[in-house]
Coordinates of C-alpha atoms in Angstrom, one line a residue:
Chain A
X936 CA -16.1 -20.9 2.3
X937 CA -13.5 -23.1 0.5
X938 CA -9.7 -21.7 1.5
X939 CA -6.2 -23.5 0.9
X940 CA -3.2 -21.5 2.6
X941 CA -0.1 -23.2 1.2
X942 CA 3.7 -22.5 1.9
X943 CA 5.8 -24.5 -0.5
X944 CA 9.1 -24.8 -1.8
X945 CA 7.9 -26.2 -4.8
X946 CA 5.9 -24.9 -7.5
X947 CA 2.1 -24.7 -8.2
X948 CA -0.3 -25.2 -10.7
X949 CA -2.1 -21.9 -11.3
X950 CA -5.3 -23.6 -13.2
X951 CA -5.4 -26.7 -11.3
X952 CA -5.6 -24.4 -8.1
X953 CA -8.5 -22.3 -9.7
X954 CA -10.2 -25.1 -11.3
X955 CA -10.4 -26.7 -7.6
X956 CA -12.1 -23.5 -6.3
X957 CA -15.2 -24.3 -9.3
X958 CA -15.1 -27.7 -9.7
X959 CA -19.1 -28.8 -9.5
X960 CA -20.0 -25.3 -8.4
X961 CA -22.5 -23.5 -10.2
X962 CA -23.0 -20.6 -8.0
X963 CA -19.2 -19.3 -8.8
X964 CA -19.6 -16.5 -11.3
X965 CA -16.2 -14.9 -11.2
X966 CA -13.2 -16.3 -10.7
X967 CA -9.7 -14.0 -10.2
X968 CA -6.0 -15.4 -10.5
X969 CA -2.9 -13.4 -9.6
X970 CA 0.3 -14.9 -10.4
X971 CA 3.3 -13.1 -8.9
X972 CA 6.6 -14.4 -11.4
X973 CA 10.3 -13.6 -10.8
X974 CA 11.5 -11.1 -13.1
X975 CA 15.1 -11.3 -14.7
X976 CA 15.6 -8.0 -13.6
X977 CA 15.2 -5.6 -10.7
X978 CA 15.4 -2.0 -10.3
X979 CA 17.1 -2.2 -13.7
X980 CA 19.5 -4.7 -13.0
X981 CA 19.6 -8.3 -14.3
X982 CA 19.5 -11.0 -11.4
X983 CA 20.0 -14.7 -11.8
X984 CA 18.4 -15.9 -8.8
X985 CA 15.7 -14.9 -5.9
X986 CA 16.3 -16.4 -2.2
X987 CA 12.4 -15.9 -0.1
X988 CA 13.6 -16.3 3.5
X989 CA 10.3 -16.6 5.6
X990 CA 8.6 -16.9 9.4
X991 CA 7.7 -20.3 9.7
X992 CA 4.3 -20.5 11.3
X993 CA 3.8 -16.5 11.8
X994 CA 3.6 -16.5 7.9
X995 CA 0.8 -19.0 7.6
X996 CA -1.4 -17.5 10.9
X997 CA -1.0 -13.6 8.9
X998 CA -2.1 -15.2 5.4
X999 CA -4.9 -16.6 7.4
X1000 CA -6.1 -13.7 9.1
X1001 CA -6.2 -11.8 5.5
X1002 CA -8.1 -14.3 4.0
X1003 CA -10.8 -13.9 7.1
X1004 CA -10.6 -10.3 6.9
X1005 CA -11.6 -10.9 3.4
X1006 CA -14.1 -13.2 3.4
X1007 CA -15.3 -10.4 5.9
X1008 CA -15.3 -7.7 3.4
X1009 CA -16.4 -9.6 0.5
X1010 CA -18.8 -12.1 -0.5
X1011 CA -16.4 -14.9 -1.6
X1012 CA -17.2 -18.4 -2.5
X1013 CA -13.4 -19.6 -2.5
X1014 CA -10.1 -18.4 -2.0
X1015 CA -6.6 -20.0 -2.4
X1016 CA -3.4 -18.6 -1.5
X1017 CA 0.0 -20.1 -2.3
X1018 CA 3.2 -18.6 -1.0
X1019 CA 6.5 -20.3 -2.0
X1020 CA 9.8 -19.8 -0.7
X1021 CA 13.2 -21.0 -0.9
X1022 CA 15.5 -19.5 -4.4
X1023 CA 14.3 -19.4 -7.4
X1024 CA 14.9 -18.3 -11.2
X1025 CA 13.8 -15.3 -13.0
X1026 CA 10.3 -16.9 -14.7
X1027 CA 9.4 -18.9 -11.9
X1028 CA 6.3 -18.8 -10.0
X1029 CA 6.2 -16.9 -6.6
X1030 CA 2.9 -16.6 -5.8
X1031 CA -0.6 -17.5 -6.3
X1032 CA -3.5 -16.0 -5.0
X1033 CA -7.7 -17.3 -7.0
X1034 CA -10.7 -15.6 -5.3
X1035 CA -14.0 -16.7 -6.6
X1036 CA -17.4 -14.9 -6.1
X1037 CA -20.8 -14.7 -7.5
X1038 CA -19.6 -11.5 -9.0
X1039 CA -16.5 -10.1 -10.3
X1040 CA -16.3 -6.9 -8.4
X1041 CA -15.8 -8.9 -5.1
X1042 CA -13.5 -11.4 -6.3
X1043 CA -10.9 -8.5 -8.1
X1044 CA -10.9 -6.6 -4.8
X1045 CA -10.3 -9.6 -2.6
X1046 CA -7.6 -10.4 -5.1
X1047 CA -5.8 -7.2 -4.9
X1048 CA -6.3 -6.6 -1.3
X1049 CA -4.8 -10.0 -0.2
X1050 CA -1.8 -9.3 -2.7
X1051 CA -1.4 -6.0 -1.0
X1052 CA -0.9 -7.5 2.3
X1053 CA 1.0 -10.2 1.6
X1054 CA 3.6 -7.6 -0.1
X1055 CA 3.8 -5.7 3.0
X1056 CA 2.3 -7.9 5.9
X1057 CA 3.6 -11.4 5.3
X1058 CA 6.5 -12.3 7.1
X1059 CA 8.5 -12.8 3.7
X1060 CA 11.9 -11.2 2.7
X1061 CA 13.2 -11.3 -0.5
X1062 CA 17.1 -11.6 -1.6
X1063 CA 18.4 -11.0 -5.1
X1064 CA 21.5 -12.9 -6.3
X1065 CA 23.5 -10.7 -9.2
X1066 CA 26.9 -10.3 -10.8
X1067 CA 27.6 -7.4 -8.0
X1068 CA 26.6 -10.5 -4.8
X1069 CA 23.4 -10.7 -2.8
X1070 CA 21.1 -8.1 -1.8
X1071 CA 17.9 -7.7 0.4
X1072 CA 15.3 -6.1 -1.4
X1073 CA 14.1 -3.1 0.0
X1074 CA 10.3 -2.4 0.8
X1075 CA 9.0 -0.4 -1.7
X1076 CA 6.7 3.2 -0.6
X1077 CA 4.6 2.4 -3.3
X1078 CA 3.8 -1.3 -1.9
X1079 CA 2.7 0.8 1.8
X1080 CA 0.1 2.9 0.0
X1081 CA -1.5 0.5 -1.4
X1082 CA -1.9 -1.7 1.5
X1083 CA -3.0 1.4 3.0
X1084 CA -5.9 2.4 0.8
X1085 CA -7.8 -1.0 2.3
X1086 CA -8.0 0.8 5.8
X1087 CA -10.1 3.5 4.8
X1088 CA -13.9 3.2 4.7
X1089 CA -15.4 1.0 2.1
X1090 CA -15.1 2.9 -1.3
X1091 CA -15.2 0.5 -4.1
X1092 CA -17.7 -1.9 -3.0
X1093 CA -20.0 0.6 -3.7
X1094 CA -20.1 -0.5 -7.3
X1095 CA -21.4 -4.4 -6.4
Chain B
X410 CA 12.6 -12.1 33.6
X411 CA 12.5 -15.8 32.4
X412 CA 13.8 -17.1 29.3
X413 CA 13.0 -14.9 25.9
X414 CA 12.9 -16.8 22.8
X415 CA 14.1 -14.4 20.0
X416 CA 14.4 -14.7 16.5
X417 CA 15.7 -12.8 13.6
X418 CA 14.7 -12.6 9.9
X419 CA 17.0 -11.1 7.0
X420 CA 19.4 -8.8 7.5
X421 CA 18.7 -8.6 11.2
X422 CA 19.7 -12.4 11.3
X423 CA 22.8 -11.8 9.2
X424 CA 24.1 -8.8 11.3
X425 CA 23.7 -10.4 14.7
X426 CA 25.1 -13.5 13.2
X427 CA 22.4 -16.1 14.1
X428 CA 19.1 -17.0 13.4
X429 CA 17.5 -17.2 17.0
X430 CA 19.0 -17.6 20.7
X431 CA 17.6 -17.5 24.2
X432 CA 18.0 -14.4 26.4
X433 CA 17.0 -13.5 29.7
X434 CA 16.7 -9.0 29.7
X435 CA 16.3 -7.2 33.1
X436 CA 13.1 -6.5 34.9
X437 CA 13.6 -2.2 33.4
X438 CA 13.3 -3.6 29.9
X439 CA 9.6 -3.3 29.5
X440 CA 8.5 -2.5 25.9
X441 CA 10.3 -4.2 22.5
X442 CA 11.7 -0.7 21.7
X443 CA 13.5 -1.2 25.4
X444 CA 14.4 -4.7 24.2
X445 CA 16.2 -3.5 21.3
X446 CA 18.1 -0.7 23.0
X447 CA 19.2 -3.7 25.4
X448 CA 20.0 -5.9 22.9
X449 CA 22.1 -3.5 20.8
X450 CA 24.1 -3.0 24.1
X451 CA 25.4 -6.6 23.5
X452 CA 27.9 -6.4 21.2
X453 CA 29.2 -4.8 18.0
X454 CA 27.3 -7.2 15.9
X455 CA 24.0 -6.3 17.9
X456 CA 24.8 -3.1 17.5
X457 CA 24.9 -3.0 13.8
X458 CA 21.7 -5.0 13.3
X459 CA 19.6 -2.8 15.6
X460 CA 21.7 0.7 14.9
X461 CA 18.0 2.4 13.2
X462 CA 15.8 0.6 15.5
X463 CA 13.0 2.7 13.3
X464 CA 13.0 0.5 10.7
X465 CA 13.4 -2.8 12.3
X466 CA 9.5 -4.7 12.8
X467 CA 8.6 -6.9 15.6
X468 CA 6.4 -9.4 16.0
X469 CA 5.2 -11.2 19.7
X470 CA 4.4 -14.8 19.5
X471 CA 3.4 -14.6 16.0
X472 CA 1.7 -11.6 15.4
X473 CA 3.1 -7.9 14.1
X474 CA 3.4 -5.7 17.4
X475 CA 3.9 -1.7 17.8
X476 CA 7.5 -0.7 19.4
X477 CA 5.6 0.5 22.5
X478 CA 3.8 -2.9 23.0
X479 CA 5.1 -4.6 26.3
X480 CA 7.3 -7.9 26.2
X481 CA 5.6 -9.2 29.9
X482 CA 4.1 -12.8 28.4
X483 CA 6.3 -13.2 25.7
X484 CA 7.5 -16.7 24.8
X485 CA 9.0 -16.5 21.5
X486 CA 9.8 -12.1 19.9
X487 CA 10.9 -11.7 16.5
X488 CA 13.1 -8.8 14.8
X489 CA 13.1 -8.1 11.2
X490 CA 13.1 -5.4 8.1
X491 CA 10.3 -4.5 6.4
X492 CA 8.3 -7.5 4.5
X493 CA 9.2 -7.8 0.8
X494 CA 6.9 -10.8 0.2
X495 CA 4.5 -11.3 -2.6
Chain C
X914 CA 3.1 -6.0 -26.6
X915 CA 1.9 -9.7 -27.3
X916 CA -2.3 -9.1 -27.8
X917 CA -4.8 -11.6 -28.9
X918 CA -8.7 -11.2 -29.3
X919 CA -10.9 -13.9 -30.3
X920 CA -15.2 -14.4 -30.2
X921 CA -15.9 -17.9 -30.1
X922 CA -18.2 -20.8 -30.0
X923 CA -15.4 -23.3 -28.0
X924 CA -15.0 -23.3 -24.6
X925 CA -11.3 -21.6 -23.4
X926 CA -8.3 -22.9 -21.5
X927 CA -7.5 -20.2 -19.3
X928 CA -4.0 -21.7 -17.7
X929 CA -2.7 -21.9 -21.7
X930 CA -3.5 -18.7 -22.4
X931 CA -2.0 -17.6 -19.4
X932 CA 1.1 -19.5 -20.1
X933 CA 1.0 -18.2 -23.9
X934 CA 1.6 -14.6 -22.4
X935 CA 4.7 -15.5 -20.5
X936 CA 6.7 -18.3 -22.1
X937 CA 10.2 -17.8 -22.4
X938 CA 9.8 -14.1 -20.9
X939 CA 11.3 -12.6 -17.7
X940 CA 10.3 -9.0 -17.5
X941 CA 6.8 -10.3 -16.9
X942 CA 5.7 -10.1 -12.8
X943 CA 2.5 -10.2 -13.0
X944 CA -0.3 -12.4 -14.5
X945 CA -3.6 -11.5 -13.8
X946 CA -6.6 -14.0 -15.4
X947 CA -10.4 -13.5 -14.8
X948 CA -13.0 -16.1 -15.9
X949 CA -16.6 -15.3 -16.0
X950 CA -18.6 -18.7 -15.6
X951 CA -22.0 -18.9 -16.0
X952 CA -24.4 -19.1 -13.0
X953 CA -26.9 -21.6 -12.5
X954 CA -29.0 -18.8 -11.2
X955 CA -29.8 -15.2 -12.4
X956 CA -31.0 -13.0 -9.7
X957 CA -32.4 -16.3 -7.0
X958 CA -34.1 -17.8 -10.0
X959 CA -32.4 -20.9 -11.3
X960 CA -31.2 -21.2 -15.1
X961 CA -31.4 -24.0 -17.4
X962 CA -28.9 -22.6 -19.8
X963 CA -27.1 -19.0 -21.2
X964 CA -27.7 -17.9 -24.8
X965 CA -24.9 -14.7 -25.9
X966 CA -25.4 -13.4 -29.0
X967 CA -23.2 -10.9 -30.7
X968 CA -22.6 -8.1 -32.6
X969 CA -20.0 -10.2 -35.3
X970 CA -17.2 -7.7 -36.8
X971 CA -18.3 -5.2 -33.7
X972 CA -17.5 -6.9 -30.9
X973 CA -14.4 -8.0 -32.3
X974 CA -13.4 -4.0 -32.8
X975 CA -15.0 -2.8 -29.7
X976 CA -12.6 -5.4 -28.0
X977 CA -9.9 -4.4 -29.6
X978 CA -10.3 -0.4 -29.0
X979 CA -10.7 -1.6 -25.6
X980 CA -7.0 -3.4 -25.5
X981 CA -5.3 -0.6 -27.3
X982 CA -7.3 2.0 -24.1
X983 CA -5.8 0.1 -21.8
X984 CA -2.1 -0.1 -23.5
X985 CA -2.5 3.2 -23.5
X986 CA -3.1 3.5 -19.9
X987 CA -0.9 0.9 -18.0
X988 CA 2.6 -0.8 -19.0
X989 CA 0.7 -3.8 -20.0
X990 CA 3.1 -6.8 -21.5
X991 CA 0.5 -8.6 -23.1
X992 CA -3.5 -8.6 -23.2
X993 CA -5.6 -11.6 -24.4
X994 CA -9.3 -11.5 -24.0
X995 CA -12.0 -14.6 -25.3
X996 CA -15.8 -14.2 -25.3
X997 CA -17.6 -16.9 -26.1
X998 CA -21.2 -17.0 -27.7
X999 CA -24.0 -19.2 -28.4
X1000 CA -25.6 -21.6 -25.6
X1001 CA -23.8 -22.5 -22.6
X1002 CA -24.8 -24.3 -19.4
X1003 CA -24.1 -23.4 -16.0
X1004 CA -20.4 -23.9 -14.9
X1005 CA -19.5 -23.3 -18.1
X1006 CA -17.0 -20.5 -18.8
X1007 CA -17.8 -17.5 -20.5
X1008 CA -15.5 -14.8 -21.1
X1009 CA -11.4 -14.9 -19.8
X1010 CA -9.4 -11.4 -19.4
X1011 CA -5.8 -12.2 -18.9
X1012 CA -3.3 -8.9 -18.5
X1013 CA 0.4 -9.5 -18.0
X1014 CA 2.3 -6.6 -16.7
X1015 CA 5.7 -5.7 -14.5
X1016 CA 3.9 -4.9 -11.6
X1017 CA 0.8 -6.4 -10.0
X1018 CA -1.3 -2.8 -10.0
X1019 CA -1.1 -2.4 -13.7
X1020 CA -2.2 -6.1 -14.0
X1021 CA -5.1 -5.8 -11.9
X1022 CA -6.1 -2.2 -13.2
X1023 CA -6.2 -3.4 -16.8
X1024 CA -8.0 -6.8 -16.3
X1025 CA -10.9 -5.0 -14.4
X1026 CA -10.9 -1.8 -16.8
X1027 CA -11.7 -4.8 -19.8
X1028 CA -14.0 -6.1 -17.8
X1029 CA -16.0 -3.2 -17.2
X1030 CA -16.0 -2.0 -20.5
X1031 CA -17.1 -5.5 -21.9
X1032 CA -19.9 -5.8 -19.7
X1033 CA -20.9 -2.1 -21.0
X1034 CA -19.7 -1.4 -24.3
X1035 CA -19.0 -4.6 -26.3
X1036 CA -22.3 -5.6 -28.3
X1037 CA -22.9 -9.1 -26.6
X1038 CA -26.3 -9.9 -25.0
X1039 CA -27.1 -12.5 -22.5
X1040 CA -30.6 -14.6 -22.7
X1041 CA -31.3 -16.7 -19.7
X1042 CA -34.2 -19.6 -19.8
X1043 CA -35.3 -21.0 -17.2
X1044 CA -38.9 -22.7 -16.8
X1045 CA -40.3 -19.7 -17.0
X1046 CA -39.3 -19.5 -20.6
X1047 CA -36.4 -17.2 -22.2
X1048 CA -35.6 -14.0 -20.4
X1049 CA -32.9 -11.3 -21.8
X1050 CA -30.8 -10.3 -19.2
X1051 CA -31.4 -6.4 -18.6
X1052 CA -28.0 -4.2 -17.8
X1053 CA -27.4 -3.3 -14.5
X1054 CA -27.0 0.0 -13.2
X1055 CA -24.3 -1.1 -10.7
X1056 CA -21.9 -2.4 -14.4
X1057 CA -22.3 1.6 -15.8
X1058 CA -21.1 2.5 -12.3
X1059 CA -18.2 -0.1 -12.8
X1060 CA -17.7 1.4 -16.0
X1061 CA -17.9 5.0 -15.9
X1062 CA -15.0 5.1 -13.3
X1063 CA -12.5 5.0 -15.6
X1064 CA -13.6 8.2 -17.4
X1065 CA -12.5 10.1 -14.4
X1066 CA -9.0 11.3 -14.2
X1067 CA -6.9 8.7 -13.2
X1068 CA -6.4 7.7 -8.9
X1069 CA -5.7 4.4 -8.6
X1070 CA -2.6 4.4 -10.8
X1071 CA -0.9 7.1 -8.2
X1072 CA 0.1 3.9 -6.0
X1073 CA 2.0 2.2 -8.9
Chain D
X468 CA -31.3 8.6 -49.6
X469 CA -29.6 5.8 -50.8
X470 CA -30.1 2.2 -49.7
X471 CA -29.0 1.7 -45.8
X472 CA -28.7 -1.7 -43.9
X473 CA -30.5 -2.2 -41.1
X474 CA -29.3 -4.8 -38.1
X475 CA -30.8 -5.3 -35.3
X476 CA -29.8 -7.6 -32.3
X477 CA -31.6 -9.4 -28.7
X478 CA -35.1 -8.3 -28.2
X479 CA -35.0 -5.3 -30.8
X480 CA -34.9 -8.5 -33.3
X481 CA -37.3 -10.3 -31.8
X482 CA -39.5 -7.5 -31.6
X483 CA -38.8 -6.3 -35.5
X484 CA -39.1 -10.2 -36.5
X485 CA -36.0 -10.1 -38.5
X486 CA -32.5 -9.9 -37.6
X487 CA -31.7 -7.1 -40.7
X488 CA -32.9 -5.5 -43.7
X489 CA -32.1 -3.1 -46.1
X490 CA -34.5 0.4 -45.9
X491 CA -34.2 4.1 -47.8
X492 CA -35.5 6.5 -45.1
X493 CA -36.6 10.2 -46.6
X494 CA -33.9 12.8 -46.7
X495 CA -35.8 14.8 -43.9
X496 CA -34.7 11.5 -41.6
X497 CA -31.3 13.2 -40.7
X498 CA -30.5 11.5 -36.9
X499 CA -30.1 8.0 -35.6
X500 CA -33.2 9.7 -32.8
X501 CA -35.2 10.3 -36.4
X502 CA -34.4 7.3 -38.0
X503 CA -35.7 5.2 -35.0
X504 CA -39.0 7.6 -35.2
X505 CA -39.5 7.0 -38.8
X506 CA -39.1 3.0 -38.3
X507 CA -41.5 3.3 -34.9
X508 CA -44.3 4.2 -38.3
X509 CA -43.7 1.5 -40.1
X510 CA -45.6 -0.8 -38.5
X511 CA -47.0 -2.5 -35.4
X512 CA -44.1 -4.9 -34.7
X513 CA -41.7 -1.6 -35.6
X514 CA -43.8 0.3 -33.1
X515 CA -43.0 -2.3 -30.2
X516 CA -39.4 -2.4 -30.9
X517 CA -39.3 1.2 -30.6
X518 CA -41.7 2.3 -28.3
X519 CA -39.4 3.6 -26.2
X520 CA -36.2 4.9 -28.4
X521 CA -34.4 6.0 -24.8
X522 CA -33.2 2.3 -24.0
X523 CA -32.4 1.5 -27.5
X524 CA -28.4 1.5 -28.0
X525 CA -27.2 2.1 -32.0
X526 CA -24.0 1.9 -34.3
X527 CA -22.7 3.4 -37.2
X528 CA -20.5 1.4 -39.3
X529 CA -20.0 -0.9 -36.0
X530 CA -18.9 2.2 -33.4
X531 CA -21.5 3.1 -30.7
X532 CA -23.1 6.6 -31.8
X533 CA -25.3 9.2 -29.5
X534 CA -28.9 9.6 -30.6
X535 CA -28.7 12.9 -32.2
X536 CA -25.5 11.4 -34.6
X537 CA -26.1 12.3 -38.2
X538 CA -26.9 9.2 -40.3
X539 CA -25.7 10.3 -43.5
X540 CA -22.5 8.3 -45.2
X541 CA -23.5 5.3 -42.8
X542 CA -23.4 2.2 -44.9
X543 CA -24.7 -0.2 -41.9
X544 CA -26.7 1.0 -38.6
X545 CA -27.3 -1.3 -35.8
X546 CA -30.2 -1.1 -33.1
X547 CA -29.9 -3.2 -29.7
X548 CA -31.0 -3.2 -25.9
X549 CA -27.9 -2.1 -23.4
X550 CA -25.1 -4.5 -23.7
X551 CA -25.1 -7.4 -21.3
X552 CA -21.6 -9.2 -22.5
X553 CA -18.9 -10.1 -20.1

């Protein structure tokens, strides 16, 4: 299977990323993008700038094992993730993650469940930069649960 | 023990004040949990980082590790908050 | 919230549309996109080419009761779905479902919510030929499965 | 009953040999279920498209409606296979 890990500072180019996954493929019948974007605001409050600190090396080897554990779980044809850090404004890109599959029920849960990891598995920490200073954002509950939900027995792949 | 390479992420990194060092713990420090009691021994800054060891992750030579895993092997431990990526 | 519907002949770009929904926005974190591409096989047998017809005026309104269900159901920042119709090869896009929200969980719910739904409830209908002649597609049991999901109460959204 | 128009769509067209018409079924044809019984009569072709009324989908006025849905006030009904879009 076709996999690009990337950690960048700069930015990437959703499409191109997605159209490399297809390009003069015709067994690809699905193909899923998630874009993560900086917002202007968090937890209410306006920000001007994001700082992703990360693990050099650690970060890579977990994004990797996610990816096997998905091409474990599902029958995917391609997937691409893309992990920047470094600051960045609200509206810029973050992340990137483009599963593709014969079928779209494989490639949406391969999708969600690498996004789920990398929010709470991926050795990345995010700081937020507003009027009040700097701030490391705190891991959210929510973020844990659904992580979680992956490590019970196969539910929703019942439906392929 | 021989040399430890440790390295912090975060806040853990800003409370102790640097990014990674090189330590050496006794023999009796076994498990990371024992590691971070022995580190926060070291000094007020130590102290601080590591004062709710509960919610500080580790990670042996790259990969996530449970506070009860044993350091014997280790050549490079990492200490940081809970992952905010994605 | 920004929503666009269209049934057409053209082939998509999926990264404009994508961008469309998020220009000169910051409260946007999440973009998810799904592109259904055309096979070059249907069930092991290969295809020489994809025929959709449509319900016209229908589909259109089916679509569109579809979006304002899922508004309804997830903070959704903007919606646009594109179904193409007529003959198409393999490779060749077919449908794009892009759902832009705060938070990845709404993103992903909505996108696969309109997918289900238009591979159940909009009027399109696939014809395959191959050298065996022209062959309509029949529906597949596991796509009601998909679909009926989301008529029980909701689960999923607990984790957002 | 007034004039109705009749669309049909994917092998229910093929079937019918034309893609709509315009009929005036009797008053005692009250149900979409009926209407599809009364068209089964009218003809061989008819009788293939319909011969079996459980897999055939319809619309009223372009919303999906159950087989036992009262026809009357319906301006345009619509008769296809299960929907194979996305």
């Amino acid at each position: 299977m076709a996999s690009t890990i990337r950690l960048q500072r700069e930015d990437f180019d959703a499409a191109a990323e997605a159209a490399k996954l297809t390009r003069g493929r015709s067994d690809i019948g699905a193909v899923v993008t998630f874009t993560g974007i900086c917002r202007g605001s968090e937890s209410g409050d306006p920000i001007a700038a994001l700082t992703l600190e990360h693990y050099p090396g650690m970060a890579e080897a977990e994004i990797s094992r996610h990816v096997e554990d998905a091409q474990a779980r599902w029958p995917l044809l391609g997937v691409t993730v893309i992990h920047r850090y470094g600051r960045m404004m609200p509206g810029e890109n973050i992340v990137l993650v483009v599963t593709a599959s014969s079928h779209r029920q494989a490639a949406f849960a391969a999708a969600e469940f690498l996004m789920d990891y990398l929010k709470t598995r991926a050795p990345f920490w995010k700081q937020v930069e507003s009027v009040s200073g700097k701030t490391w954002v705190e891991a959210q509950q929510a973020d844990d649960a659904a992580a979680k939900r992956w490590n019970k027995p196969p539910g929703r792949e019942a439906a392929e | 023990m021989s040399q430890l390479k440790l390295i912090y992420f975060s806040w853990v990194r800003e409370r102790v004040g640097k990014a990674e060092e090189e330590v050496a713990p006794p023999k009796d420090v076994v498990t990371v949990s024992e590691l971070m009691s022995w580190l926060a021994r070291r000094g007020e800054e130590y102290a601080h980082a590591f004062e709710n060891p509960k919610v500080i992750r580790a990670a042996i030579d790259r990969s996530h590790v449970r506070p009860d895993t044993a350091i014997a092997g280790a050549r490079e431990i990492a200490f940081f908050p809970p992952m905010t990526g994605g």
